[in-house]
Amino acid sequence: MGFGKWIGGIVGFMAGGPLGALAGYALGSLLDNSVEKIDSGEYREQSYNGTNYGQRNSFLFSLLVMSSYIIKADGKVMHSEMEFVRKFLRVNFGENSVTEGNNILLKLFEQQKKMNAQNPMAFRNTIYECGEQIKANMSYEERLQLLSFLANIAKSDGNVCSAEIDALKEVTRAMGLSAKEVDSMLNLGGNSLEAAYAVLEIEPTATDEEVKKAYKKLALKHHPDRVATLGDDIRKAAEKKLQDINNAKDIIYKARGIK
């Protein structure tokens, strides 16, 4: 499915609020036509094979909006970060979606520049408002998955700078998540014992029982079934994330001799 067809269908909760304003700028007539078709009754909120397309569309546009903020957090656009987003679009929506998704990001960068020329805090404030809109319309588990994607974008160039960490934590607060969850996502895939403790959101001084409880809690809230309605591709990404959580648990269990 092409990206334009994806975003031009049921627009979900992004049709209003600050996300809707950014969508209007980034998508132009595409969004206008979609809204007109919704008003006329041509489009309805629908599900197919368990996927809620209105929620999925809003999730993915929210991802692009927040990605535009994370990518520009250090004041520059890294090729590796843009390529990570392109790969995500290519794998999930096909080659045609890459150019369209890239153009949307470029428009969001342009809007950020325009807004900040008037007020250096303008785009940041809008991003915070978008985070609040996401919090009001996405489940906790969906917001965690969104944060996971954003953390992977920040890590894609092999170096997560302090500005990117600060931006991730700003977005996280706006979405109603915690700073510990940022640290957990940034350490996923690490092989050190220190990283493993950060993934499980616990201190090395935790007891064995606390380690077990932390793992069970984390595995439950990141279970792929909790984001299944967003589509198979997002569910598969959640499965990979759960594998990394299991690897972190195994590192700690081995170090402590826990069976």
Short mmCIF file of C-alpha atoms in Angstrom, two decimals, residues 46-57 59 139 142 224-235:
data_model
loop_
_atom_site.label_atom_id
_atom_site.label_comp_id
_atom_site.label_asym_id
_atom_site.label_seq_id
_atom_site.Cartn_x
_atom_site.Cartn_y
_atom_site.Cartn_z
CA GLN A 46 -13.13 0.34 10.17
CA SER A 47 -11.23 -2.77 11.10
CA TYR A 48 -9.93 -5.53 8.88
CA ASN A 49 -8.23 -8.71 10.03
CA GLY A 50 -8.07 -7.20 13.50
CA THR A 51 -6.43 -3.93 12.40
CA ASN A 52 -8.08 -0.64 13.38
CA TYR A 53 -7.07 1.57 10.46
CA GLY A 54 -8.11 4.87 12.00
CA GLN A 55 -5.92 4.22 15.05
CA ARG A 56 -3.11 2.81 12.92
CA ASN A 57 -3.08 5.83 10.60
CA PHE A 59 -0.22 6.16 15.19
CA SER A 139 -3.40 3.18 24.95
CA GLU A 142 0.64 1.91 21.97
CA PRO A 224 2.86 -7.84 21.23
CA ASP A 225 -0.83 -8.69 21.57
CA ARG A 226 -1.38 -5.29 23.20
CA VAL A 227 -0.58 -3.48 19.92
CA ALA A 228 -1.99 -6.10 17.53
CA THR A 229 -4.81 -3.80 16.34
CA LEU A 230 -2.21 -1.44 14.83
CA GLY A 231 -1.22 -4.05 12.23
CA ASP A 232 1.09 -7.02 11.74
CA ASP A 233 4.19 -4.92 11.06
CA ILE A 234 3.91 -3.03 14.33
CA ARG A 235 3.14 -6.26 16.16
#
